[in-house]
mmCIF file of C-alpha atoms in Angstrom:
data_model
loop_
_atom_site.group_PDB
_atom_site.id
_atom_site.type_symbol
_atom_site.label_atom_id
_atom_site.label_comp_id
_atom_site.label_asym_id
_atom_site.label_seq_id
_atom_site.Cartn_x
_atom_site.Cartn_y
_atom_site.Cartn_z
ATOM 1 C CA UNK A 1 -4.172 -0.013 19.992
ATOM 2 C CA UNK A 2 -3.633 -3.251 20.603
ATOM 3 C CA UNK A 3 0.619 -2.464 22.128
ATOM 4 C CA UNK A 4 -1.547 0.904 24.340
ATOM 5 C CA UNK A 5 -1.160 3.264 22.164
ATOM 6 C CA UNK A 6 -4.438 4.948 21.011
ATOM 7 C CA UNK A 7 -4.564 5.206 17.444
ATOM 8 C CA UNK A 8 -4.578 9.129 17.217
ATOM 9 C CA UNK A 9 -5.433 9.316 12.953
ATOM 10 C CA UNK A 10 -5.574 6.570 10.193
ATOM 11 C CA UNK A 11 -2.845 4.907 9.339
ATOM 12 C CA UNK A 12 -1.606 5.779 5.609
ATOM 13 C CA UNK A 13 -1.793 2.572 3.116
ATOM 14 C CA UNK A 14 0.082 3.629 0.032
ATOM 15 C CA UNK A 15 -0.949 1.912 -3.592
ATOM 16 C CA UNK A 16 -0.486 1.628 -6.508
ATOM 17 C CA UNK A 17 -3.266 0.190 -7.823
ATOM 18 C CA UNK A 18 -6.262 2.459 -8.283
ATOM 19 C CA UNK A 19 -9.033 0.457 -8.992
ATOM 20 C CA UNK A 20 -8.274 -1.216 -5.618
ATOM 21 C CA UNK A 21 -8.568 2.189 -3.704
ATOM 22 C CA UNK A 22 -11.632 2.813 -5.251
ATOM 23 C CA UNK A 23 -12.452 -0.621 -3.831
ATOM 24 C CA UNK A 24 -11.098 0.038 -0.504
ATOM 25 C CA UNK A 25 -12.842 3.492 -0.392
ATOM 26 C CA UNK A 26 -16.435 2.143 -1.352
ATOM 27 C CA UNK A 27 -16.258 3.698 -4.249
ATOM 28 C CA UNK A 28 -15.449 0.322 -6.135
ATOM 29 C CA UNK A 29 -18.062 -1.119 -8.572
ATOM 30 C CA UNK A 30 -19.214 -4.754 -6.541
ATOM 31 C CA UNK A 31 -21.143 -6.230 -9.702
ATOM 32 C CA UNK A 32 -18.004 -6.337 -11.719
ATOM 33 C CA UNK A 33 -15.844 -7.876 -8.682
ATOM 34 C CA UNK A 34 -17.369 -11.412 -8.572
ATOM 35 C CA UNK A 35 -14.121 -13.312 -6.904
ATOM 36 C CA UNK A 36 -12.717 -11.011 -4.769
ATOM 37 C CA UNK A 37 -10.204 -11.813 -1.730
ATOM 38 C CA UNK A 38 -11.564 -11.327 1.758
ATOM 39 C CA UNK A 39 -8.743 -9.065 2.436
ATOM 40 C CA UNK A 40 -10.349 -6.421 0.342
ATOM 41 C CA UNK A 41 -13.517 -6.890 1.967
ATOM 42 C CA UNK A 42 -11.202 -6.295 5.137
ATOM 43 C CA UNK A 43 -9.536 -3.106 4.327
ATOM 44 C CA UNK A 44 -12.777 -1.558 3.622
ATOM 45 C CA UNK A 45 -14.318 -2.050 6.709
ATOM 46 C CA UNK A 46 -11.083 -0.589 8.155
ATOM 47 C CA UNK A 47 -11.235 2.301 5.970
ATOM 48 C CA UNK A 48 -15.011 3.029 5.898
ATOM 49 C CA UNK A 49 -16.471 2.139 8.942
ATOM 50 C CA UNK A 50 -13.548 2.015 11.863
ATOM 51 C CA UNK A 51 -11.808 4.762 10.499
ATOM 52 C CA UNK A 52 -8.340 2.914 10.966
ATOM 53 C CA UNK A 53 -7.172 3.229 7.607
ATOM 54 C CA UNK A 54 -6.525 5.606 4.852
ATOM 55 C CA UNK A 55 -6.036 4.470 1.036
ATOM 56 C CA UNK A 56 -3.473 6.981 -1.281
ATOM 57 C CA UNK A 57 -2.233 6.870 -4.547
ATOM 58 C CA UNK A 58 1.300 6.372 -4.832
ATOM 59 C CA UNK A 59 2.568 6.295 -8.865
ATOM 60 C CA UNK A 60 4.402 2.963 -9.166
ATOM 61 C CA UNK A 61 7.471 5.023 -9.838
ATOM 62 C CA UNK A 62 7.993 5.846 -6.633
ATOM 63 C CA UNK A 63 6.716 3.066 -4.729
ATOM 64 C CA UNK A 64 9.339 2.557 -2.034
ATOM 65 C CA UNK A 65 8.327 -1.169 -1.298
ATOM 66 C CA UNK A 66 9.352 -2.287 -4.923
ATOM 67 C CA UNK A 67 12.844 -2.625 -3.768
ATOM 68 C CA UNK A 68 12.015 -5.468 -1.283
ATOM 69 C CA UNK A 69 9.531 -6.879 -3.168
ATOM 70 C CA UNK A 70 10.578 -7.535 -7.258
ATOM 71 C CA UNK A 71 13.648 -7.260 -9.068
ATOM 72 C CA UNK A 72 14.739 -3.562 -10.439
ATOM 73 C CA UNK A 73 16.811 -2.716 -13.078
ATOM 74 C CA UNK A 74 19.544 -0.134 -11.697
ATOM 75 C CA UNK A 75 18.460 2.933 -12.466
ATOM 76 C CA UNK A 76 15.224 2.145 -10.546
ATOM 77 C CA UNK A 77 17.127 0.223 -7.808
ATOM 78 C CA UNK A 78 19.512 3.038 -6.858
ATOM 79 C CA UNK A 79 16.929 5.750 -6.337
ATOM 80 C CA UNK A 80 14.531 3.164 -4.750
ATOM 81 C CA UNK A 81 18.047 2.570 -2.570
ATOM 82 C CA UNK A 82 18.174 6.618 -2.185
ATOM 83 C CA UNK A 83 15.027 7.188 -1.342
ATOM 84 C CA UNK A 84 14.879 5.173 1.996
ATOM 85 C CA UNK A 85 18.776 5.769 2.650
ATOM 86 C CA UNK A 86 20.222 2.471 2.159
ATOM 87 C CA UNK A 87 23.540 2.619 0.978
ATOM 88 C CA UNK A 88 24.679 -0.035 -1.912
ATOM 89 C CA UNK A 89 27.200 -2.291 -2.450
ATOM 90 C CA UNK A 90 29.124 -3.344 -4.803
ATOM 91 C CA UNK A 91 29.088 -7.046 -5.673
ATOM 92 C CA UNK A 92 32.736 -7.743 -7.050
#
């Protein structure tokens, strides 16, 4: 909203992490969270009360982000790779 655009639906967040959907979704259990980040506190209020955001499950399989953010073996690498059509090279 902030470029002009209206934001017409939430915006998708995939994770992997389930207890922090729970979290994000108010679902989350606050008396066993005693140090939590403010960023959680953030996406909640995003996803609860302004609507702007929706949390879903993604199994870490598949998580399409993995490839920029930790080292894969191969196997995981090339259909990471596949999966958002980047080609690979070959180092020689």
């Amino acid at each position: 909203e902030e470029l002009g655009y209206p934001q017409q639906q939430p915006t998708t967040l995939y994770m992997d992490n389930q207890t922090a959907i729970r979290f994000g979704n108010k679902d989350g259990v606050e008396s066993k969270m005693k140090a939590l980040h403010v960023k959680w506190y953030w996406i909640r209020e995003r996803t609860t009360r302004l609507k702007e955001l929706a949390l879903k499950y993604i199994s870490t399989a598949t998580m399409r982000a993995d490839v920029f953010t930790k080292p894969l073996e191969r196997s995981p690498h090339q259909l990471h790779c596949s999966l958002l059509g980047l080609k690979q090279r070959r180092l020689s």
